Tab-separated table of C-alpha atoms in Angstrom:
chain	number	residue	atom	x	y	z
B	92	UNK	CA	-27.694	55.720	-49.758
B	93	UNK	CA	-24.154	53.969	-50.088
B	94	UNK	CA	-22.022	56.458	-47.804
B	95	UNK	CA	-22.550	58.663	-45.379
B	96	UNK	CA	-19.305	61.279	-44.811
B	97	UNK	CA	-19.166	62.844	-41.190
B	98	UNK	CA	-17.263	65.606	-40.834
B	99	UNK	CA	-16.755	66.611	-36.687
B	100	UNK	CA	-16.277	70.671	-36.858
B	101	UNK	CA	-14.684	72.774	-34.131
B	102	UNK	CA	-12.765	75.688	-35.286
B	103	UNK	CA	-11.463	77.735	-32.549
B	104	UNK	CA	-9.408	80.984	-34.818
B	105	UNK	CA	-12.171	81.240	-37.369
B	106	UNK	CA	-9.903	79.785	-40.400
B	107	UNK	CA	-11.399	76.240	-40.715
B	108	UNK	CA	-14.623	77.805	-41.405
B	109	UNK	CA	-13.120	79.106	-44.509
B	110	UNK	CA	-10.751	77.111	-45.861
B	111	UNK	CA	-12.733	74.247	-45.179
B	112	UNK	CA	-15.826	75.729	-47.582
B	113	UNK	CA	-13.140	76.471	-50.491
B	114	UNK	CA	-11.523	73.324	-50.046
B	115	UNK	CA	-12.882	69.700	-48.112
B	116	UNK	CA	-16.572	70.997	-49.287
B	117	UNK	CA	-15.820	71.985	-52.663
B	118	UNK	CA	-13.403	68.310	-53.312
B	119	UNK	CA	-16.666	66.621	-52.083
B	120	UNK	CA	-18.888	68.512	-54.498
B	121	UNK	CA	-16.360	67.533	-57.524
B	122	UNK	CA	-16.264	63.759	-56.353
B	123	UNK	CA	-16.862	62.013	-59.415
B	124	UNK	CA	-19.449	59.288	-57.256
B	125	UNK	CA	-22.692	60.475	-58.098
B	126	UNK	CA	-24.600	62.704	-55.378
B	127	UNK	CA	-27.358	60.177	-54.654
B	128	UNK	CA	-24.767	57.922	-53.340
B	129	UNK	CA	-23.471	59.665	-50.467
B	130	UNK	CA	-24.733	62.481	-47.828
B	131	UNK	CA	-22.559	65.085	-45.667
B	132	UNK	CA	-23.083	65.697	-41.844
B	133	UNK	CA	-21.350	68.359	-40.890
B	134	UNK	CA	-22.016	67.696	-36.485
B	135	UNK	CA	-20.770	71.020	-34.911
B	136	UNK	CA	-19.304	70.749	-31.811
B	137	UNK	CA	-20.386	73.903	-30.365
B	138	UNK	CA	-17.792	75.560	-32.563
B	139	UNK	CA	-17.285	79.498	-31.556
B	140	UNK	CA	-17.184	79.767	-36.138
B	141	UNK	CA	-19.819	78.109	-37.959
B	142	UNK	CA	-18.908	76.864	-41.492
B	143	UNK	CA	-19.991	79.876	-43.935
B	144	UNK	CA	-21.630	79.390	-47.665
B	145	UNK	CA	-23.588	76.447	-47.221
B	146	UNK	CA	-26.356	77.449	-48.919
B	147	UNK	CA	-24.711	77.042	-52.416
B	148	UNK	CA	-23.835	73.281	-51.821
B	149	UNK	CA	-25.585	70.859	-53.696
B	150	UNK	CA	-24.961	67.806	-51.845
B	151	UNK	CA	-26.985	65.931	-50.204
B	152	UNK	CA	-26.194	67.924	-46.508
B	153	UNK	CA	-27.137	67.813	-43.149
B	154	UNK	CA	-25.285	70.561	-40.381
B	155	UNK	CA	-25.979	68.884	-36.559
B	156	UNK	CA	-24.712	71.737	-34.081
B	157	UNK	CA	-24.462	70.184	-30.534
B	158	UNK	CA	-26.017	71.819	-27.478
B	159	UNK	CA	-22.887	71.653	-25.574
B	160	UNK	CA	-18.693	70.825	-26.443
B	161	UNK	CA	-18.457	66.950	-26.243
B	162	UNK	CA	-15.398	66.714	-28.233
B	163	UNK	CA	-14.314	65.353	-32.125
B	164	UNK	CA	-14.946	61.271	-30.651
B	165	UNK	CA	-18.875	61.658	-29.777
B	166	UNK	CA	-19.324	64.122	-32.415
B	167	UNK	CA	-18.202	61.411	-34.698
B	168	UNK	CA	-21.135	59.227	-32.926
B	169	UNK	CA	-23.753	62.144	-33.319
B	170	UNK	CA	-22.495	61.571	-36.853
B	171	UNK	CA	-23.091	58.023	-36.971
B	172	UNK	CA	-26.770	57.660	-35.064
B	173	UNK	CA	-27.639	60.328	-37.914
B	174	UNK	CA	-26.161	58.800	-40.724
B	175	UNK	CA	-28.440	56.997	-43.305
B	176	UNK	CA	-25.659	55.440	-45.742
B	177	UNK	CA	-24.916	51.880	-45.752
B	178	UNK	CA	-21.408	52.651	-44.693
B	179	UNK	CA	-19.717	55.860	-43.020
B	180	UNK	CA	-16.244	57.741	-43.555
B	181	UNK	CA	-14.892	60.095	-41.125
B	182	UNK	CA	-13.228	63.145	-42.615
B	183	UNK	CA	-10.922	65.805	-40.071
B	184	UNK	CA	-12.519	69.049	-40.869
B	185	UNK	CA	-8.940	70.501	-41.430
B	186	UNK	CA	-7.701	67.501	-43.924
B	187	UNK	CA	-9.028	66.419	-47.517
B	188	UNK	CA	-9.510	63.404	-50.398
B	189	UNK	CA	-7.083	62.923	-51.994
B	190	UNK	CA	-8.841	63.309	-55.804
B	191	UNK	CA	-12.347	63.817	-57.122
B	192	UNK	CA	-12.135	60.459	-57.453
B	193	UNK	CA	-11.461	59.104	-53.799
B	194	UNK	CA	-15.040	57.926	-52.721
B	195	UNK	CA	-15.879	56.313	-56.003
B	196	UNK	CA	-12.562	54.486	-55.674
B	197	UNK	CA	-13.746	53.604	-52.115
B	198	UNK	CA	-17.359	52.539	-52.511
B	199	UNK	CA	-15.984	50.092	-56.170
B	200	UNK	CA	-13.331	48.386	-53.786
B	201	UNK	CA	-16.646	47.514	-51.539
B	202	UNK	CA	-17.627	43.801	-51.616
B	203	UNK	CA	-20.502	42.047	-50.285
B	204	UNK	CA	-18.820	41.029	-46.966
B	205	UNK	CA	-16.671	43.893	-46.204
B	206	UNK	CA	-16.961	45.560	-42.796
B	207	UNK	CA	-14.206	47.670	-43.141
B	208	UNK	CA	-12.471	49.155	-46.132
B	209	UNK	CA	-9.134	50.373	-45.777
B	210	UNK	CA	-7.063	52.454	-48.390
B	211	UNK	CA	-3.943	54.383	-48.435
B	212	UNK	CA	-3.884	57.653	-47.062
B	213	UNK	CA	-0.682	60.715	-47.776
B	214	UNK	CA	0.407	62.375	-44.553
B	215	UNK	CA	1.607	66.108	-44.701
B	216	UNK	CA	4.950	66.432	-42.495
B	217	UNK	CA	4.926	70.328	-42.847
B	218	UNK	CA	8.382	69.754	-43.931
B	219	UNK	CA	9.909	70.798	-47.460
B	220	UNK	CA	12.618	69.240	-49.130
B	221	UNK	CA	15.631	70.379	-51.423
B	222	UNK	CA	13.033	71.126	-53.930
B	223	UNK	CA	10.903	73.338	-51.891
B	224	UNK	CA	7.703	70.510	-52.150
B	225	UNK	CA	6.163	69.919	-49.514
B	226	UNK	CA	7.237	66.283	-47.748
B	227	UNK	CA	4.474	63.444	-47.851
B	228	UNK	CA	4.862	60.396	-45.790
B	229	UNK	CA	2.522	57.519	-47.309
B	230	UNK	CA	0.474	54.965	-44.956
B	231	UNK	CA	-0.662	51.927	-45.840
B	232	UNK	CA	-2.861	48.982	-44.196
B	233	UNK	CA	-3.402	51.339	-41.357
B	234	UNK	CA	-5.560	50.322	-38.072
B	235	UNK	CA	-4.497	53.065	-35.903
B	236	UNK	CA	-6.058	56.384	-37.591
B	237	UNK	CA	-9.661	56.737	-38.763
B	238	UNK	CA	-8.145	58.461	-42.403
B	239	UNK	CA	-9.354	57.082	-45.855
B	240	UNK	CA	-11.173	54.080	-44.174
B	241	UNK	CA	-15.171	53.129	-44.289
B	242	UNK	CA	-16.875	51.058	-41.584
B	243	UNK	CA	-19.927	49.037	-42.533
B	244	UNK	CA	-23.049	51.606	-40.262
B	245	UNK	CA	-24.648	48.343	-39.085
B	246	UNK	CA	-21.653	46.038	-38.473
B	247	UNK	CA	-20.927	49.075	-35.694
B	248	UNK	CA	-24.442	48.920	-34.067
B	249	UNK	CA	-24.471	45.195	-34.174
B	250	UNK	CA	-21.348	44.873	-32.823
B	251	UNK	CA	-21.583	47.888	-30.268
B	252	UNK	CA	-18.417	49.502	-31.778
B	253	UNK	CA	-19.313	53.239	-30.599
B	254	UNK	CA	-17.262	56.432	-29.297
B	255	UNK	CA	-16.995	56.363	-25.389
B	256	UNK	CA	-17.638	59.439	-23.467
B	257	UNK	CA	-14.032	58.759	-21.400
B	258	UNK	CA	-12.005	58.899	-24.152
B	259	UNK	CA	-11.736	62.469	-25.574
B	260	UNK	CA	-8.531	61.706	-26.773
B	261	UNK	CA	-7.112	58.389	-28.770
B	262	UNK	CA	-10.590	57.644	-29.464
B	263	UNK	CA	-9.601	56.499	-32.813
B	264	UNK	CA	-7.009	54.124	-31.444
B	265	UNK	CA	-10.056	52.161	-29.379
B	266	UNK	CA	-12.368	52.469	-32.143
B	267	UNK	CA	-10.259	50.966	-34.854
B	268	UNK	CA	-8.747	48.250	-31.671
B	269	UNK	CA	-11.822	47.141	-31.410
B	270	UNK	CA	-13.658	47.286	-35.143
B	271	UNK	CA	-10.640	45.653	-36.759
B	272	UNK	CA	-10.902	42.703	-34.198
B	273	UNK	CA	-14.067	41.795	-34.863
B	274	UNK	CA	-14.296	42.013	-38.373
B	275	UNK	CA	-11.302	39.907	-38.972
B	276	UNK	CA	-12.301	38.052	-42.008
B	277	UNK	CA	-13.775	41.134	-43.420
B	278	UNK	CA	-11.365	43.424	-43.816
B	279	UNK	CA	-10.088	44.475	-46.877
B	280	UNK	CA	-7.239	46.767	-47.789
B	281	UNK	CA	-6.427	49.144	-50.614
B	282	UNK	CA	-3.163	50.857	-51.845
B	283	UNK	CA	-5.071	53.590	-53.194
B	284	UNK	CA	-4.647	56.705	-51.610
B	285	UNK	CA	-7.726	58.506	-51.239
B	286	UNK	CA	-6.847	60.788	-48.312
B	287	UNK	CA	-4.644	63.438	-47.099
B	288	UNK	CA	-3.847	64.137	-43.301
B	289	UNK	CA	-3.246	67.955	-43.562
B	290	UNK	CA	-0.906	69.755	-41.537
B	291	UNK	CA	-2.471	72.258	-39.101
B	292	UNK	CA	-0.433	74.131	-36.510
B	293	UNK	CA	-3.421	74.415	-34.196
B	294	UNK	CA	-4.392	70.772	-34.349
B	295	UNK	CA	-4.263	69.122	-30.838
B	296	UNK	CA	-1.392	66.678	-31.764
B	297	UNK	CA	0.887	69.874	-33.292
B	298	UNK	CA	-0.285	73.021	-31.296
B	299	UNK	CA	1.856	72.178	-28.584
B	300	UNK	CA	3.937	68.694	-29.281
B	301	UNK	CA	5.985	68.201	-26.189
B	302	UNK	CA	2.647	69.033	-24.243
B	303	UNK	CA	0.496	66.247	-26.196
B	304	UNK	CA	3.538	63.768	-25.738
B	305	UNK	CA	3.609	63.955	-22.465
B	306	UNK	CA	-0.065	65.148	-21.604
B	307	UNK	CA	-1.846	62.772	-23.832
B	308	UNK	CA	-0.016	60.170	-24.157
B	309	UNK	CA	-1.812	58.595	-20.998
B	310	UNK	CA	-4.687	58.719	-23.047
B	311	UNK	CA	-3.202	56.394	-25.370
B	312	UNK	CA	-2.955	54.275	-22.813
B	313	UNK	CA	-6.694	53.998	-21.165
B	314	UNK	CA	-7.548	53.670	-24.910
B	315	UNK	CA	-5.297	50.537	-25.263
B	316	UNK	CA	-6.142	49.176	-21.878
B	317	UNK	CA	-10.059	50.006	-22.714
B	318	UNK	CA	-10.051	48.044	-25.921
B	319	UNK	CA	-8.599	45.224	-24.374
B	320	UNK	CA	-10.694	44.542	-21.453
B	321	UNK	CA	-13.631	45.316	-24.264
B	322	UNK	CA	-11.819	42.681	-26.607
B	323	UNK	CA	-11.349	40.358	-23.526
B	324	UNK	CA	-14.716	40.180	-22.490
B	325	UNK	CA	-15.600	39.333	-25.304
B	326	UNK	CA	-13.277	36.071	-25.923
B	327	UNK	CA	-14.786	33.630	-24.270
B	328	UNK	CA	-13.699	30.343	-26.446
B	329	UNK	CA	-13.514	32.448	-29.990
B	330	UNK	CA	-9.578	31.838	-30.460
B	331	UNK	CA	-9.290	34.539	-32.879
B	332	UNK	CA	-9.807	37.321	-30.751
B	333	UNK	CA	-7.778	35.488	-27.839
B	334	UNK	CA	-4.919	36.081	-30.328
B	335	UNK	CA	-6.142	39.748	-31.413
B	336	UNK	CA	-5.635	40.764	-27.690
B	337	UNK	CA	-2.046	38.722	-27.754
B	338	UNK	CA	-1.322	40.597	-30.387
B	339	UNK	CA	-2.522	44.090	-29.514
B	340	UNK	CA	-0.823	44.168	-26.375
B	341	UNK	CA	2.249	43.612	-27.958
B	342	UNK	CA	2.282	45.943	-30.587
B	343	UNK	CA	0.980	48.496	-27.441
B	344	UNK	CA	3.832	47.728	-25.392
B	345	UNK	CA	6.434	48.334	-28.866
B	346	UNK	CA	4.226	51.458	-30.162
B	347	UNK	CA	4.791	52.778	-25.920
B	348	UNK	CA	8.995	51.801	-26.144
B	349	UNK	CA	9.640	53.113	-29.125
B	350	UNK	CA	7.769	56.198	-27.956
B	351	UNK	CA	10.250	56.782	-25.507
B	352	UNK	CA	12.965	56.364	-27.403
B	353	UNK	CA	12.772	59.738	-29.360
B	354	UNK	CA	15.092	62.277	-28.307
B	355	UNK	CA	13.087	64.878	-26.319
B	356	UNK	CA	12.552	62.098	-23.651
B	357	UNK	CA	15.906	61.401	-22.497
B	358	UNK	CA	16.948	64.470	-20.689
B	359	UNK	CA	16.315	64.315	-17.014
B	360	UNK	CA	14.412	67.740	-17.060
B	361	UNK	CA	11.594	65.837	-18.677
B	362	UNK	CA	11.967	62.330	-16.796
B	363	UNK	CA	11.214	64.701	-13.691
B	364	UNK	CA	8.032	66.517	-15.282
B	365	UNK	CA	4.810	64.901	-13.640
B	366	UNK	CA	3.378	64.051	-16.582
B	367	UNK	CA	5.947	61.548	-17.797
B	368	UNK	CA	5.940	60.224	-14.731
B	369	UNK	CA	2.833	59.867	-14.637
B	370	UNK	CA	2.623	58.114	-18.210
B	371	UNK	CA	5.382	55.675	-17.057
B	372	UNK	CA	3.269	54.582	-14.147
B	373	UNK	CA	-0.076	53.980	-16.637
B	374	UNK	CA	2.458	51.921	-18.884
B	375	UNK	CA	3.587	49.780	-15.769
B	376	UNK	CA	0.054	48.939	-14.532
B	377	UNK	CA	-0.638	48.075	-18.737
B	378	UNK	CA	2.366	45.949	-18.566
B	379	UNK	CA	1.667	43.867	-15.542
B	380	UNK	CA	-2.110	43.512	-16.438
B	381	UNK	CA	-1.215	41.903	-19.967
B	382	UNK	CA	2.260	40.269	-18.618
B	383	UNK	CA	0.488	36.455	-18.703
B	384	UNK	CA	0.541	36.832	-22.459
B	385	UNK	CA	4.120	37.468	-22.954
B	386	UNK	CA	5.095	33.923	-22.390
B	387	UNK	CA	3.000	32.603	-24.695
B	388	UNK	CA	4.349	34.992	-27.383
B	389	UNK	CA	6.411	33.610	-30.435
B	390	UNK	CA	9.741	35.097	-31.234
B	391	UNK	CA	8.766	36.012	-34.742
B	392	UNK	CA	5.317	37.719	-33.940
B	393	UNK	CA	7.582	39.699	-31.199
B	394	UNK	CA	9.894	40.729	-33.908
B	395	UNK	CA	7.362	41.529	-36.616
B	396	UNK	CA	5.389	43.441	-33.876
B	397	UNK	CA	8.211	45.365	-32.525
B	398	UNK	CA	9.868	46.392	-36.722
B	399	UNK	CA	6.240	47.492	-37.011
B	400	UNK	CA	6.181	49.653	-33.673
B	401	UNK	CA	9.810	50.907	-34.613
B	402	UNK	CA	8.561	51.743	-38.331
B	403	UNK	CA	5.824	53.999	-37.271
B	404	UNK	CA	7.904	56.128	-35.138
B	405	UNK	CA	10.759	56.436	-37.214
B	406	UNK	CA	8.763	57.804	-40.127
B	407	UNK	CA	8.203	60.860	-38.115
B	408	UNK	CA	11.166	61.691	-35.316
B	409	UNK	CA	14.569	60.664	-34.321
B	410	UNK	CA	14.632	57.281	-32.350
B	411	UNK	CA	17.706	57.321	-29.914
B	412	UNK	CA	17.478	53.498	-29.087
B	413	UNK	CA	19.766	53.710	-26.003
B	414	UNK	CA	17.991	50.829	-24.530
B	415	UNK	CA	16.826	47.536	-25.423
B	416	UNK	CA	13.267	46.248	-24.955
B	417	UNK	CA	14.858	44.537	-22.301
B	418	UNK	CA	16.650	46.861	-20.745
B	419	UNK	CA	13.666	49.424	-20.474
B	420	UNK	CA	11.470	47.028	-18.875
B	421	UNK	CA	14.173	45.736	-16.373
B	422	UNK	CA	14.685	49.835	-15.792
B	423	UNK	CA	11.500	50.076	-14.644
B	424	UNK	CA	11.459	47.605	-12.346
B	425	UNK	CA	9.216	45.449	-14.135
B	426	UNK	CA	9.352	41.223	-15.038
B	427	UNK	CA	11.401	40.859	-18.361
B	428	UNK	CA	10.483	37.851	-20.515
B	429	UNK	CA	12.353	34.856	-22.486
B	430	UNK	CA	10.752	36.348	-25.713
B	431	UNK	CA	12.266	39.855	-24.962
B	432	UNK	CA	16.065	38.673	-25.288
C-alpha cells in the first residue's frame, strides 16, 4: 500500500455529509492511481451527520467513528496509527484534489529518500472577479498548511512527529514546524497543484473571522512556542536544527507583525477587547523567550523572512503598515534589535 488518505469528518449542519459523497469521494474514486495503491479512512469525530452512500464506493475504505469529540488534530492521528500506506495525505473533509490525476502526480514525484512531498495547492477566496469566476490564490513550497502534501508514515513514528492533545487549534502549524525540520535534506517540492482549499462559510477560520483572529490566534502562538521548545530539545550539537529554530522564530515573530497590521486591528475598540490583549501578552512572553537569537540574525535572512511573512498576509487582507518592525516592538515595551533597523 503506497498511500494512505485520511480524511477527519465533523459536519455540524448536515451538508458535508452530502456534498462530500458527490464530490471529495467521488474525485478519489476517478483518481487515475490505481485502487491497490492507496486506502481511505474516513475517522469521524463524533460527527452529529455521518457520511451517507458508502456502500457503493469501491475503494479500498475504512470509516473510524470516535467514542467521544477530540477535534480535526487527533483525528488526523487516529488516522495515522490506522493507516497501512507507506506514506499518508491529509484531506479537509470540506476541500478536494485538484484532478483525477492529483495522487498519481504525487506518489511519481516520490523518491527513495523523500520524507515529505510537497506540491502546489489553489486556495478558494470566495471572491469573484469582473468575470464572475471565482478568485483562486495559488501556494507554493508551503510548510504552514497540511494541503496537497504527503509525509513518509514511518519517518513520523520514528521521529515522534504526532498531533498533541493541547493543540486543538494550529495543529498543522506544529506539525509541519516540526516535520519539515527534521527532514531537512528530504524534502522535496512540486509546482503541481494537486489540491484545492475550498471555501466554507462554517469552517472555523471563516464562520466567525474577527472571532478566530482574535480568539485563536493565541493558539498560533503555543503552537509556535511548542514546536520550538520540541525543536530545541532536540538540538543538542546538530547545527541544522540550531538554525531551523533561528529561523522559525523569525518568520513567527514577522507572520505575528504583519498579523497586526491588517486593518480590523487598529481601532481602539479592538486593542481594548480581552482577547487581543491577551494575544499581545502570549506574543511578548514568545518574544523575550527567543530574543537571544535575534542578535545572531543576518540582515538578509531578516529581510527574506520578514517579505515572506508580509507576502502571506497580503495575499489575503489589507496590510495598513503604520508601524515598523521596530516601532511595534519598541510599542510594546519590548528590547528592539540592531538587525530590526
Amino acid at each position: 500500500m503506497k498511500l494512505s488518505v485520511i480524511i477527519p469528518h465533523y459536519d455540524s449542519i448536515g451538508e458535508l455529509s452530502k456534498t462530500m459523497r458527490k464530490g471529495l469521494l467521488q474525485t478519489l474514486e476517478n483518481q487515475t492511481l490505481s485502487k491497490n495503491e492507496f486506502e481511505v479512512l474516513i475517522v469521524d469525530d463524533l460527527s452529529p451527520f455521518s457520511v451517507e452512500g458508502l456502500e457503493d464506493i469501491t475503494l479500498d475504505l475504512k470509516y473510524l467513528k470516535l467514542e467521544k469529540n477530540m477535534g480535526v488534530a487527533l483525528a488526523r492521528q487516529v488516522g495515522i496509527d490506522n493507516a497501512k500506506g507507506d506514506y499518508v495525505m491529509f484531506i479537509d473533509n470540506d476541500d478536494d484534489l485538484f484532478n483525477t490525476k492529483a495522487l498519481e502526480t504525487l506518489v511519481n514525484s516520490l523518491e527513495e529518500k523523500t520524507m515529505i512531498l510537497s506540491s502546489g495547492f489553489i486556495e478558494d477566496t470566495g471572491q469573484k472577479g469582473a468575470s464572475g469566476k471565482t478568485i483562486y490564490l495559488p501556494h507554493t513550497k508551503d510548510k504552514t498548511w497540511m494541503h496537497g502534501k504527503l509525509y513518509n508514515r514511518q519517518f513520523l513514528i520514528d521521529n515522534d512527529i504526532a498531533f498533541r492533545p493541547h493543540l486543538r487549534y494550529c495543529e498543522d502549524a506544529y506539525f509541519n514546524n516540526i516535520a519539515f525540520a527534521l527532514s531537512w535534506d528530504n524534502t522535496k517540492f512540486i509546482n503541481d497543484i494537486t489540491y484545492i482549499w475550498k471555501w466554507n462559510n462554517n469552517s472555523i477560520t471563516r464562520r466567525n473571522a474577527k472571532e478566530f483572529n482574535t480568539k485563536y490566534f493565541c493558539d498560533y502562538i503555543k503552537a509556535s512556542k511548542t514546536s520550538l521548545n520540541n525543536l530545541k530539545a532536540r538540538t543538542k550539537d546538530q547545527d541544522k536544527l540550531s538554525f531551523v529554530v533561528i529561523s522559525l522564530a523569525l518568520q513567527s515573530i514577522g507572520y505575528i507583525f504583519y498579523f497586526f497590521q491588517q486593518k480590523e486591528f487598529k481601532s481602539e475598540r479592538v486593542k481594548q477587547s480581552p482577547t487581543y490583549k491577551e494575544a499581545m501578552e502570549q506574543f511578548k512572553a514568545f518574544y523575550k523567550q527567543y530574543e537571544g537569537v535575534y542578535d545572531v540574525i543576518n540582515e538578509q535572512s531578516f529581510i527574506e523572512a520578514m517579505n515572506s511573512a508580509r507576502a502571506l498576509q497580503c495575499s489575503k487582507q489589507m496590510i495598513v503598515e503604520r508601524q515598523t518592525f521596530k516601532q511595534f516592538i519598541k510599542g510594546l515595551g519590548l528590547r528592539s534589535h540592531k538587525i530590526f533597523d
